mmCIF file of C-alpha atoms in Angstrom:
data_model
loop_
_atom_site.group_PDB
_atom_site.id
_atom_site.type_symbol
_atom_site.label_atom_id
_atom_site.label_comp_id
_atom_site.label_asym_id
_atom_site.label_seq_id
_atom_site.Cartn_x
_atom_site.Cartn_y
_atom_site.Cartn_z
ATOM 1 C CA UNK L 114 116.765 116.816 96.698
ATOM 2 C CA UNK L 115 118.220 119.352 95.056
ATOM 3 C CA UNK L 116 116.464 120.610 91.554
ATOM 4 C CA UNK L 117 119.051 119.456 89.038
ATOM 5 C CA UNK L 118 120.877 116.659 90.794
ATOM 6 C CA UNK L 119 119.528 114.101 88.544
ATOM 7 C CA UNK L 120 121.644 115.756 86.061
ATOM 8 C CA UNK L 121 124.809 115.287 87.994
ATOM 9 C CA UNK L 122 127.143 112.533 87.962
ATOM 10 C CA UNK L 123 126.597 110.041 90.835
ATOM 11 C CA UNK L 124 129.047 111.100 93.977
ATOM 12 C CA UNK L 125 127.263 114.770 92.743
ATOM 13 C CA UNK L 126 123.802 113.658 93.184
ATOM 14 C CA UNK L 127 124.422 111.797 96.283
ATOM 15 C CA UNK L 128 126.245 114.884 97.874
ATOM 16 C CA UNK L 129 123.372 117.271 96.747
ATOM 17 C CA UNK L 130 120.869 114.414 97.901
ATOM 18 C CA UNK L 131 119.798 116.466 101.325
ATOM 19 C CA UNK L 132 119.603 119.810 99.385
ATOM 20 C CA UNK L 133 116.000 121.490 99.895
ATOM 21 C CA UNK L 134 114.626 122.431 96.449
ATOM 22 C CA UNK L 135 115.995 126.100 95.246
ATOM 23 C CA UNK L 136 113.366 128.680 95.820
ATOM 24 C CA UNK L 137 111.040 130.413 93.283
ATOM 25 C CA UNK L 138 111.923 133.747 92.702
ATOM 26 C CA UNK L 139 108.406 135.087 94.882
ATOM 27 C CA UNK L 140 110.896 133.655 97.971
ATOM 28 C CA UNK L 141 114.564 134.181 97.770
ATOM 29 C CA UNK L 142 117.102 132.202 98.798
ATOM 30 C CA UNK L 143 118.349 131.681 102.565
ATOM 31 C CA UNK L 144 122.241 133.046 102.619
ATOM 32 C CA UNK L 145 124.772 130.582 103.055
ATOM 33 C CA UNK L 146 126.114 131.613 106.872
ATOM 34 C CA UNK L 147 130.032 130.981 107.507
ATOM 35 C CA UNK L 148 130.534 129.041 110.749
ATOM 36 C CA UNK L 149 133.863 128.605 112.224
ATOM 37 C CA UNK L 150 135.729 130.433 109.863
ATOM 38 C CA UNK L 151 134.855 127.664 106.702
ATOM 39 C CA UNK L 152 134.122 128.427 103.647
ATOM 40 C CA UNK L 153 130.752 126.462 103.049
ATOM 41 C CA UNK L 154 130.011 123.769 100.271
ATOM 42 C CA UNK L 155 127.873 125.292 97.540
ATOM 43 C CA UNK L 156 126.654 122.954 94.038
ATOM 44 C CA UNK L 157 128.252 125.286 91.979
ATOM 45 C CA UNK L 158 131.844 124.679 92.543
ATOM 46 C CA UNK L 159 131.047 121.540 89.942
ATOM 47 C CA UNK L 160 129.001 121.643 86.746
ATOM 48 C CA UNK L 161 126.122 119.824 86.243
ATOM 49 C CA UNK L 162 126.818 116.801 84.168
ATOM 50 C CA UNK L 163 124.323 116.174 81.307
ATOM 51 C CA UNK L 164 124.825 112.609 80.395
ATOM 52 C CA UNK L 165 128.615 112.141 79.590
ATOM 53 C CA UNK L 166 131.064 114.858 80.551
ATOM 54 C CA UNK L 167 133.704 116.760 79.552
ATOM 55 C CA UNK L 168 136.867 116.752 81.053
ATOM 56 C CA UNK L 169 137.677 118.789 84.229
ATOM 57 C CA UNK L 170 140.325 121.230 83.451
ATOM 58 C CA UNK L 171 141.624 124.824 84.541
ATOM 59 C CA UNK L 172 140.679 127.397 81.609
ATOM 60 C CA UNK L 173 143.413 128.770 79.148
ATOM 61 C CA UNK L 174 144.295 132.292 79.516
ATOM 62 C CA UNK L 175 143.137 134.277 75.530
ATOM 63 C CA UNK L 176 145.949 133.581 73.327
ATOM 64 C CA UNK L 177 148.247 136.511 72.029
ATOM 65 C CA UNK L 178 146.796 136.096 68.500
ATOM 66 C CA UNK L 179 143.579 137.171 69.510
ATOM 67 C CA UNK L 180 143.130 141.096 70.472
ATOM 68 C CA UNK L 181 143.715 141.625 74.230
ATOM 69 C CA UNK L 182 141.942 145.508 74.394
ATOM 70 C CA UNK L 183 139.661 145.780 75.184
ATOM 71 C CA UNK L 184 139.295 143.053 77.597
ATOM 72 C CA UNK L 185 136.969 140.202 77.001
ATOM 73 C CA UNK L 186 135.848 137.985 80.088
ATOM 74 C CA UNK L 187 135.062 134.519 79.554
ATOM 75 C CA UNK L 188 131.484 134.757 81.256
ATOM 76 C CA UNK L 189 128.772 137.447 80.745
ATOM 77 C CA UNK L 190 125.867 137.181 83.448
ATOM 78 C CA UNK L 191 122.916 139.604 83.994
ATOM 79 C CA UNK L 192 119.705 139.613 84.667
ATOM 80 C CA UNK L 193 117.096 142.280 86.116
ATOM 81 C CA UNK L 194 113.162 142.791 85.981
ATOM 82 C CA UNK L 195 112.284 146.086 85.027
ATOM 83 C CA UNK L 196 108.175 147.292 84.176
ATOM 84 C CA UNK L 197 106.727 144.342 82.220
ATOM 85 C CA UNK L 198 109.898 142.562 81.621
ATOM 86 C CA UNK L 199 112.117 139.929 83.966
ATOM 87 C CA UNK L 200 115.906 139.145 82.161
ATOM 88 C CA UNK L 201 118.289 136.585 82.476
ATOM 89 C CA UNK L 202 120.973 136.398 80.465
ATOM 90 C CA UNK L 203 124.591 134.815 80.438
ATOM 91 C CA UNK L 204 127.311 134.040 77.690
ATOM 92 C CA UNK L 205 130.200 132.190 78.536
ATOM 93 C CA UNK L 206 132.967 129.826 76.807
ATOM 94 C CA UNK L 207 132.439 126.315 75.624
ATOM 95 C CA UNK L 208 135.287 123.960 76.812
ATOM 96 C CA UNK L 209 136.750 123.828 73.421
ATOM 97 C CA UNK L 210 137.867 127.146 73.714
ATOM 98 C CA UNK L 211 138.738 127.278 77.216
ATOM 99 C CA UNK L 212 141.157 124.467 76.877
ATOM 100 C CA UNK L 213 142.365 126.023 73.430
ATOM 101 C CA UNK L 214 142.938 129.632 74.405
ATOM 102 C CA UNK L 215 140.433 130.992 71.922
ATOM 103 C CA UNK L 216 138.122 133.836 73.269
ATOM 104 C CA UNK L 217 134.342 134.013 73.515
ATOM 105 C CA UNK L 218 133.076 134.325 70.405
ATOM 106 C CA UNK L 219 129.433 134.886 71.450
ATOM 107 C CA UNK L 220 127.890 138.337 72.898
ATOM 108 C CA UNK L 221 124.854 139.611 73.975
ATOM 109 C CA UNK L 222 123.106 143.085 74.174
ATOM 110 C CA UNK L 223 119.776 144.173 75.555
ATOM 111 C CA UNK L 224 118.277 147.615 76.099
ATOM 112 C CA UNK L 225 115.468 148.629 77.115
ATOM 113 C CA UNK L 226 112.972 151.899 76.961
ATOM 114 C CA UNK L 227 110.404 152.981 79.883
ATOM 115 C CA UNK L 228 109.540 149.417 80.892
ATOM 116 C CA UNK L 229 107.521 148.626 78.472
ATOM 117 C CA UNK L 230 110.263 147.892 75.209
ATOM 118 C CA UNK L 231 113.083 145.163 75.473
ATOM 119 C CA UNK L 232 115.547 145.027 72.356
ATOM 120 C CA UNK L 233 117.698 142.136 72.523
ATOM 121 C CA UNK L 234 120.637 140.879 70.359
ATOM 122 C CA UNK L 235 122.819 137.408 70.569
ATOM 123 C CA UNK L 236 125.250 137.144 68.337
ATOM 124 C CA UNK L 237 127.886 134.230 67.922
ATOM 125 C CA UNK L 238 131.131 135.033 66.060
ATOM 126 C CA UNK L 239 131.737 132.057 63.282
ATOM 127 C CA UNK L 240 134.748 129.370 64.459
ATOM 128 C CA UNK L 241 136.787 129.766 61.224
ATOM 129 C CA UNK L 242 136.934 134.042 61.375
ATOM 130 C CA UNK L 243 139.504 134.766 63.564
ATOM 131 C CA UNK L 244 138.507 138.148 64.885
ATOM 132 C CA UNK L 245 135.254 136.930 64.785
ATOM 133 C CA UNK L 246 134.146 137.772 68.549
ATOM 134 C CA UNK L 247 135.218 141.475 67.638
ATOM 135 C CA UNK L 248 132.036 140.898 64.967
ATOM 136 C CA UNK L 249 129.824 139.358 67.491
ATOM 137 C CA UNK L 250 129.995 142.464 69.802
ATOM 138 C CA UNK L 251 129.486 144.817 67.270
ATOM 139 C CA UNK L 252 126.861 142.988 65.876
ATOM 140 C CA UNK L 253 124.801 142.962 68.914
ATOM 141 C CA UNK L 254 125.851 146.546 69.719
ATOM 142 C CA UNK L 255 124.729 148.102 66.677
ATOM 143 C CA UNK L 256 121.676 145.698 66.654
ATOM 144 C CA UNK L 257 120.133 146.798 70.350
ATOM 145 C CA UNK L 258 120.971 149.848 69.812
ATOM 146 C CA UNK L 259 119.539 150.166 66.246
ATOM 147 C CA UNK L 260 115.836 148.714 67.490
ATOM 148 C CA UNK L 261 116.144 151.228 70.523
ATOM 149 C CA UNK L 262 116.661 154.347 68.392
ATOM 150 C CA UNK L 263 114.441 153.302 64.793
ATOM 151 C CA UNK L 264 112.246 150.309 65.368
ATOM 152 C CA UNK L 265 108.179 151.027 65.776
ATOM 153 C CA UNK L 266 106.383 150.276 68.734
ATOM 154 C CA UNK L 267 103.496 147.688 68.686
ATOM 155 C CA UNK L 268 102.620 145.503 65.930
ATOM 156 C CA UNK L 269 104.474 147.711 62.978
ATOM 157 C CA UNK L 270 106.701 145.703 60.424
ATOM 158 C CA UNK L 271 110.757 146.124 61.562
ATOM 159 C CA UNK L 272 112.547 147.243 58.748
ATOM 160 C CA UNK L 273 114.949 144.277 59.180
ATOM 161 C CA UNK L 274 116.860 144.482 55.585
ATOM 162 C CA UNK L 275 117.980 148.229 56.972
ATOM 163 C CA UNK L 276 118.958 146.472 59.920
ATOM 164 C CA UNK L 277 120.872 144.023 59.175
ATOM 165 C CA UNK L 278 122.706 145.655 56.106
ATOM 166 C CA UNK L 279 124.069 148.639 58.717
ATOM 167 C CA UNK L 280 125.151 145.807 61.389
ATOM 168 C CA UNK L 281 126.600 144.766 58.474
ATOM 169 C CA UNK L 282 128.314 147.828 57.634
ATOM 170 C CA UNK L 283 129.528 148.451 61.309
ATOM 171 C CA UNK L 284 131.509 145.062 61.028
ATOM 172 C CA UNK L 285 133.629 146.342 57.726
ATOM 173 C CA UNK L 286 133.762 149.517 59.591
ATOM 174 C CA UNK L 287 135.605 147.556 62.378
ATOM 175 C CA UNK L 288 138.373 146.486 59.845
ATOM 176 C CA UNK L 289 139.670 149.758 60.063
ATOM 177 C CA UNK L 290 140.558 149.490 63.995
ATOM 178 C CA UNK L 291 141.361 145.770 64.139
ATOM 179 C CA UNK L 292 143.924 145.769 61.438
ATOM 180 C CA UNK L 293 144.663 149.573 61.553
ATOM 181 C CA UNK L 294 143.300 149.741 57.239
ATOM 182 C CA UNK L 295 143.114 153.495 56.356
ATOM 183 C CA UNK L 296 139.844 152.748 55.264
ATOM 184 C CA UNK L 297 137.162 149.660 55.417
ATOM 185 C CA UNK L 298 137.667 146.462 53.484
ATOM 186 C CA UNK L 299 134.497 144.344 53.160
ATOM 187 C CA UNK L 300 136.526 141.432 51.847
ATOM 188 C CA UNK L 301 138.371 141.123 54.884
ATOM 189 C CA UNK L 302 135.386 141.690 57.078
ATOM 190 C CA UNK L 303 133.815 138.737 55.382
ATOM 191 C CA UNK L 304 137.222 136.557 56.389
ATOM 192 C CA UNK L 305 137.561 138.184 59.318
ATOM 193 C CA UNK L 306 134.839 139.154 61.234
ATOM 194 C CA UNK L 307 132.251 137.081 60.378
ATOM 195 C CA UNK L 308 128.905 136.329 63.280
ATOM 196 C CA UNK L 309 125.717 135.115 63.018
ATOM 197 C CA UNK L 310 122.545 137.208 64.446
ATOM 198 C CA UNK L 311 119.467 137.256 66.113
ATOM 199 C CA UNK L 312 117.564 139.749 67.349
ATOM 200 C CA UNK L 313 114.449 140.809 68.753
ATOM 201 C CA UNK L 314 111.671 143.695 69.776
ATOM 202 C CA UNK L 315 109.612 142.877 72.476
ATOM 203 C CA UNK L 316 106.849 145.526 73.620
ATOM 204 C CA UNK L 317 104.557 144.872 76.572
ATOM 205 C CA UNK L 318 101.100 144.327 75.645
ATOM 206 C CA UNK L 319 97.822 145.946 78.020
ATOM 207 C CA UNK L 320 96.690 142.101 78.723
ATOM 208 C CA UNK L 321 99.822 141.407 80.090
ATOM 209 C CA UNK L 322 101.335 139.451 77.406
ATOM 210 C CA UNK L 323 104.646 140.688 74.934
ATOM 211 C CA UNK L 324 104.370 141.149 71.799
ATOM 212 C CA UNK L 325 108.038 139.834 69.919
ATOM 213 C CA UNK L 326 109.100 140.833 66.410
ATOM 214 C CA UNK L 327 111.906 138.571 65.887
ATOM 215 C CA UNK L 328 114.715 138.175 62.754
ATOM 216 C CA UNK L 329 117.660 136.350 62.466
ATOM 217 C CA UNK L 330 120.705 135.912 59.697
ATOM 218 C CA UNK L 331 122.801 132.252 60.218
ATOM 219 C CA UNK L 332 122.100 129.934 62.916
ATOM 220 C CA UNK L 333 121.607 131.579 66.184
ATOM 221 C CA UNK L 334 117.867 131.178 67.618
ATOM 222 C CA UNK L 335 114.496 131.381 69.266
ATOM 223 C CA UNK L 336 112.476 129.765 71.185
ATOM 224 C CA UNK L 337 109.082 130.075 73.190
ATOM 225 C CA UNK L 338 109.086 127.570 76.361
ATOM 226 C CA UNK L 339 105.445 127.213 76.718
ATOM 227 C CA UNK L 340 103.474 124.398 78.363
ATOM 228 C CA UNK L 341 106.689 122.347 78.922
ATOM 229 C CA UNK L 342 107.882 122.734 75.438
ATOM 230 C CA UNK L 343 110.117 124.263 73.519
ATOM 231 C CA UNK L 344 108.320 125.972 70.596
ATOM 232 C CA UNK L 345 111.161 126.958 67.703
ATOM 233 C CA UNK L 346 110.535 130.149 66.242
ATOM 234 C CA UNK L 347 113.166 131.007 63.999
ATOM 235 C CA UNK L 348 117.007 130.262 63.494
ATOM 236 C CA UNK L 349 118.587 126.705 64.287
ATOM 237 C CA UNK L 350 120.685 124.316 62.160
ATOM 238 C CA UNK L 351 119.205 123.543 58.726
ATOM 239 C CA UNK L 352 118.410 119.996 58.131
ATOM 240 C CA UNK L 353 119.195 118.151 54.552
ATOM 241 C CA UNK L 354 116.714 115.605 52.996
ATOM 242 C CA UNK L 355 118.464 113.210 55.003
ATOM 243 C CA UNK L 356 117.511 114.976 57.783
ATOM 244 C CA UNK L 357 121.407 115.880 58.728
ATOM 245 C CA UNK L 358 122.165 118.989 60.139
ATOM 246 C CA UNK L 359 124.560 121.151 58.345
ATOM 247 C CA UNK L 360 127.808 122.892 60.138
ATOM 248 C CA UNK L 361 127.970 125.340 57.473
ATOM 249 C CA UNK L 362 126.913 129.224 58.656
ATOM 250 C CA UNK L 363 125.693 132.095 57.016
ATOM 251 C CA UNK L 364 126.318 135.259 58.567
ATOM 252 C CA UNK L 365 127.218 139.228 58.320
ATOM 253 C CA UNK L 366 128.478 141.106 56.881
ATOM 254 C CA UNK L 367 127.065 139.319 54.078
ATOM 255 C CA UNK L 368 122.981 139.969 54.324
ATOM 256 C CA UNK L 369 120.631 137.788 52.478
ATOM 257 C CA UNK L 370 117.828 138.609 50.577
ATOM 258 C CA UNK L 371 115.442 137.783 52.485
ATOM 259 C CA UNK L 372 115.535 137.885 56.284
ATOM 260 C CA UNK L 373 114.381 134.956 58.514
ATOM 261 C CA UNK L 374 111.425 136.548 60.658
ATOM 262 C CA UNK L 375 108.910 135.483 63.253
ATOM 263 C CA UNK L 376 106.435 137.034 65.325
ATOM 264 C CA UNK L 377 105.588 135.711 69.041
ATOM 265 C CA UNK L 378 103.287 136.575 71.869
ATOM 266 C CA UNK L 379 104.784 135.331 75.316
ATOM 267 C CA UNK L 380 101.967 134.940 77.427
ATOM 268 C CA UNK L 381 102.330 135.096 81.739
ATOM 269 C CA UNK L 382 103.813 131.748 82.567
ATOM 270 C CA UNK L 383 105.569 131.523 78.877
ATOM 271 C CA UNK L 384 109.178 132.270 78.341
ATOM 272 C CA UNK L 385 111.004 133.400 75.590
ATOM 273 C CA UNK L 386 114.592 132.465 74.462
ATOM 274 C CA UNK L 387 117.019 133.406 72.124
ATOM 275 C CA UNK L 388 120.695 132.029 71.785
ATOM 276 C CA UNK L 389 123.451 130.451 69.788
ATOM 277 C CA UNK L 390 123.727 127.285 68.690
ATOM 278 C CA UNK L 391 125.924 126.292 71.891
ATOM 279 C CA UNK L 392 122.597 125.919 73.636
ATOM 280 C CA UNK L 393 120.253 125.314 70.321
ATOM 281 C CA UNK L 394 122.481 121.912 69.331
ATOM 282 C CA UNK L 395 122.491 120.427 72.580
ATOM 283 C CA UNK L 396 118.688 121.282 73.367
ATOM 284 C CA UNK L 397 117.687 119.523 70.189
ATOM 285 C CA UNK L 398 113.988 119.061 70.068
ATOM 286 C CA UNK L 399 113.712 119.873 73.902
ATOM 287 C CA UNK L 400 112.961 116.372 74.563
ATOM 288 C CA UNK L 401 115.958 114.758 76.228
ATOM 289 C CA UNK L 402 118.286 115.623 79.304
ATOM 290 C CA UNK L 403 118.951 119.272 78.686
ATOM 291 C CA UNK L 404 115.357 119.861 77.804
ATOM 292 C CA UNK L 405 114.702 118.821 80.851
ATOM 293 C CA UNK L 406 117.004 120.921 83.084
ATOM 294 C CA UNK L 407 116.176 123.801 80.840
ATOM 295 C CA UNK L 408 112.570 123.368 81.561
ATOM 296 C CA UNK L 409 113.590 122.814 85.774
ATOM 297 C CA UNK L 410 115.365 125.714 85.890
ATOM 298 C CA UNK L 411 112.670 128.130 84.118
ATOM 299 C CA UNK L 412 109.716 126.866 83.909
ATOM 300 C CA UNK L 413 107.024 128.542 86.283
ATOM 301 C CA UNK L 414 110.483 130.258 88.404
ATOM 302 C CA UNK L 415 113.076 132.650 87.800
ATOM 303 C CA UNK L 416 116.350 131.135 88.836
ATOM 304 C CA UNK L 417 118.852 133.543 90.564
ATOM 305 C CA UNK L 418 121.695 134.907 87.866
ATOM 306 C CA UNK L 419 124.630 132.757 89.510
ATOM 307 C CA UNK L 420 122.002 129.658 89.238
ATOM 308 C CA UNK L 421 121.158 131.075 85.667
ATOM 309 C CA UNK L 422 124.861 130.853 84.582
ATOM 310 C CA UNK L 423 125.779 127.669 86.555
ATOM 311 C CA UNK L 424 123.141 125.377 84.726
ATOM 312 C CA UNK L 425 124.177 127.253 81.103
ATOM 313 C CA UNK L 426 127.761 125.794 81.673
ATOM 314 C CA UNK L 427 126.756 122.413 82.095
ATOM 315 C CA UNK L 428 129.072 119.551 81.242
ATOM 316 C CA UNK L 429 127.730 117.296 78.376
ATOM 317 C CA UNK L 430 130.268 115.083 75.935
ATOM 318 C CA UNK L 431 130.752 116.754 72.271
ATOM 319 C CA UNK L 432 129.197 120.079 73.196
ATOM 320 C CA UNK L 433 132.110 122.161 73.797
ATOM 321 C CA UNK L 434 130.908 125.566 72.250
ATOM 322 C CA UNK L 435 130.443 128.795 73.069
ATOM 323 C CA UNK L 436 127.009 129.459 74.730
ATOM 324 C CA UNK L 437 124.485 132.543 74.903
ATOM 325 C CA UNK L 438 121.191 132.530 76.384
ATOM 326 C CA UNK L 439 118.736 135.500 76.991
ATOM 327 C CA UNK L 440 115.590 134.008 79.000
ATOM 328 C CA UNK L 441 112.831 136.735 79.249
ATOM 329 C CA UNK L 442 109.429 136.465 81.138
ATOM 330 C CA UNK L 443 106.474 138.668 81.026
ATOM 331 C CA UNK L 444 106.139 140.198 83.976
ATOM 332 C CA UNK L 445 102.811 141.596 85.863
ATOM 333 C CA UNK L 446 102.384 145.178 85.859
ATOM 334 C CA UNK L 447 102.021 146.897 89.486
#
C-alpha cells in the first residue's frame, strides 16, 4: 500500500491500494515504463486529501493588478544534497489564491558555501499588502545572501538586528521600481510590501551533526522533526490567554526590537524545517493527520522533489494558503 494513501479520499486509497511502498532515498525509484503508447497512472495527478477537501478546480491565471515581470510561477521545487547537507524545498499556491488569481506570496532562498554552510530564508508576503510577494522575494534574497557574505561561522552570535533592518531597507528600496517613486517611501513599503521572515545559518559540525542559528520577524517558522515529533523552535501563531491564535502579523519593513532567535543542533536521523504558516497552521502540534504524513514522508527517508511537492499541496478543508517548506537533513560526510 502505498505510503500516504490513508490520507486520500476513499476511491484514492483503494486505487493506490496495490502500490509498493515509495523507496528510501539509499534506493531510487523504478521508472514508470510506457507500454503501448499510454501514458501511465501515477498518484500525483490527485492531491492527497487530509481529512476534508477542497474543491477540485483548474488554477486562475495572476490577475493584471498584480506585476506580471518578472514572471512568478505558482510552484517552486528544489532540492539537492551537497557536502554535509541534503535539501528539499518547495513553495507553491494555496487554493485561495489559485481560484482568486492572486500570486504566490511566499518565496524561498538558500545558498550555500563549500559544503559545509547552508543559509536559508522563507519568507511569506502578508494577505492584505498587495505587492506583498514582490517583499517576500526580496526578503529572502537579501536575507541568504546577507548570511552568505557577513554571518560567522560556528557558534558566533548573528548580528540579526543588522539583518533584518537592511532586508528591511531593500523592501523600501523596492518602492522605487514597483511604483516607479524617484526615490524610496517607507510608508508605502509598510502598505505595500509587507512579509514576514525566517531565516537560518546552518554549519556542519565534525560529529556529524549541524549546528542552526535561527531568527525570525512575524509568523513564519521552525521546526526540528526529531524522534517522531515536531519540536517548535521559533516563529508560529501567537496564542492569547484564551489560548486563541491571533491572525494578526508582524513583519518588515518594520523590525522589532528585539528579534525572535533560537539555536538548534540537527543530529543524523533529525530534520530541520522552516516555513510559513501555510504549513505551520495546518501542522498544529504535529499530532493529527498532517503530522502524520509529514512525519511518513521524512522521517528516516528523503522523498524525491516531485514526491516532496506533491504531499506539500495536499488538500485539507479551510487551509487554502500559500505554502513554503525547506526540509534539511544532516548528511554523512564521505
Amino acid at each position: 500500500m502505498s505510503l500516504f494513501s490513508k490520507f486520500r479520499g476513499p476511491d484514492d486509497a483503494a486505487a493506490g491500494a496495490a502500490a509498493d511502498p515509495p523507496p528510501t532515498a539509499a534506493q531510487p525509484a523504478e521508472p514508470i515504463a510506457l507500454e503501448s503508447n499510454s501514458y501511465p497512472v501515477w498518484p500525483s495527478d490527485r492531491p492527497i486529501v487530509v481529512g476534508r477537501p477542497t474543491p477540485v478546480f483548474e488554477p486562475v491565471a495572476v490577475g493584471d493588478e498584480f506585476r506580471r515581470v518578472p514572471y512568478r510561477p505558482d510552484t517552486v521545487l528544489d532540492g539537492w544534497s551537497t557536502g554535509a547537507f541534503t535539501v528539499r524545498a518547495a513553495s507553491m499556491r494555496g487554493h485561495l489564491h489559485r481560484h482568486n488569481g492572486a500570486p504566490r506570496q511566499d518565496d524561498l532562498a538558500i545558498t550555500h558555501a563549500l559544503g559545509h554552510r547552508l543559509n536559508v530564508a522563507v519568507a511569506d508576503g502578508v494577505s492584505g499588502a498587495a505587492q506583498s510577494h514582490v517583499g517576500a522575494t526580496t526578503a529572502v534574497r537579501y536575507a541568504s545572501q546577507w548570511l552568505a557574505d557577513s554571518a560567522p561561522a560556528g557558534d558566533s552570535d548573528i548580528e540579526w538586528h543588522t539583518l533584518f533592518q537592511y532586508a528591511a531597507w531593500a523592501l523600501i528600496e523596492q518602492t522605487v521600481t514597483v511604483l516607479g517613486l524617484p526615490e524610496a517611501d517607507a510608508g508605502l513599503a509598510d502598505q505595500l510590501l509587507v512579509t514576514t521572515l525566517v531565516v537560518g545559518a546552518c554549519d556542519a559540525l565534525a560529529d556529524g551533526t549541524v549546528s542552526a542559528r535561527l531568527a525570525a520577524v512575524g509568523d513564519s517558522a521552525a521546526w526540528l522533526l526529531s524522534g517522531g515529533q515536531f519540536i517548535p523552535l521559533l516563529g508560529g501563531k501567537s496564542a492569547s490567554a484564551a489560548g486563541l491564535s491571533s491572525s494578526a502579523v508582524d513583519g518588515l519593513p518594520r523590525v522589532p526590537a528585539e528579534i525572535a532567535t533560537a539555536r538548534a543542533i540537527v543530529r543524523p536521523g533529525d530534520v530541520l524545517l522552516m516555513g510559513t504558516d501555510g504549513f505551520g497552521d495546518p501542522l498544529g502540534g504535529g499530532d493529527g493527520q498532517v503530522g502524520d504524513l509529514f512525519r511518513g514522508l521524512l522521517a528516516g527517508r528523503v522523498p524525491s522533489l516531485v514526491e516532496f511537492g506533491h504531499a506539500l499541496d495536499f488538500s485539507r478543508e479551510t487551509f487554502d494558503d500559500d505554502r513554503t517548506l525547506v526540509a534539511i537533513w544532516p548528511r554523512p560526510q564521505q
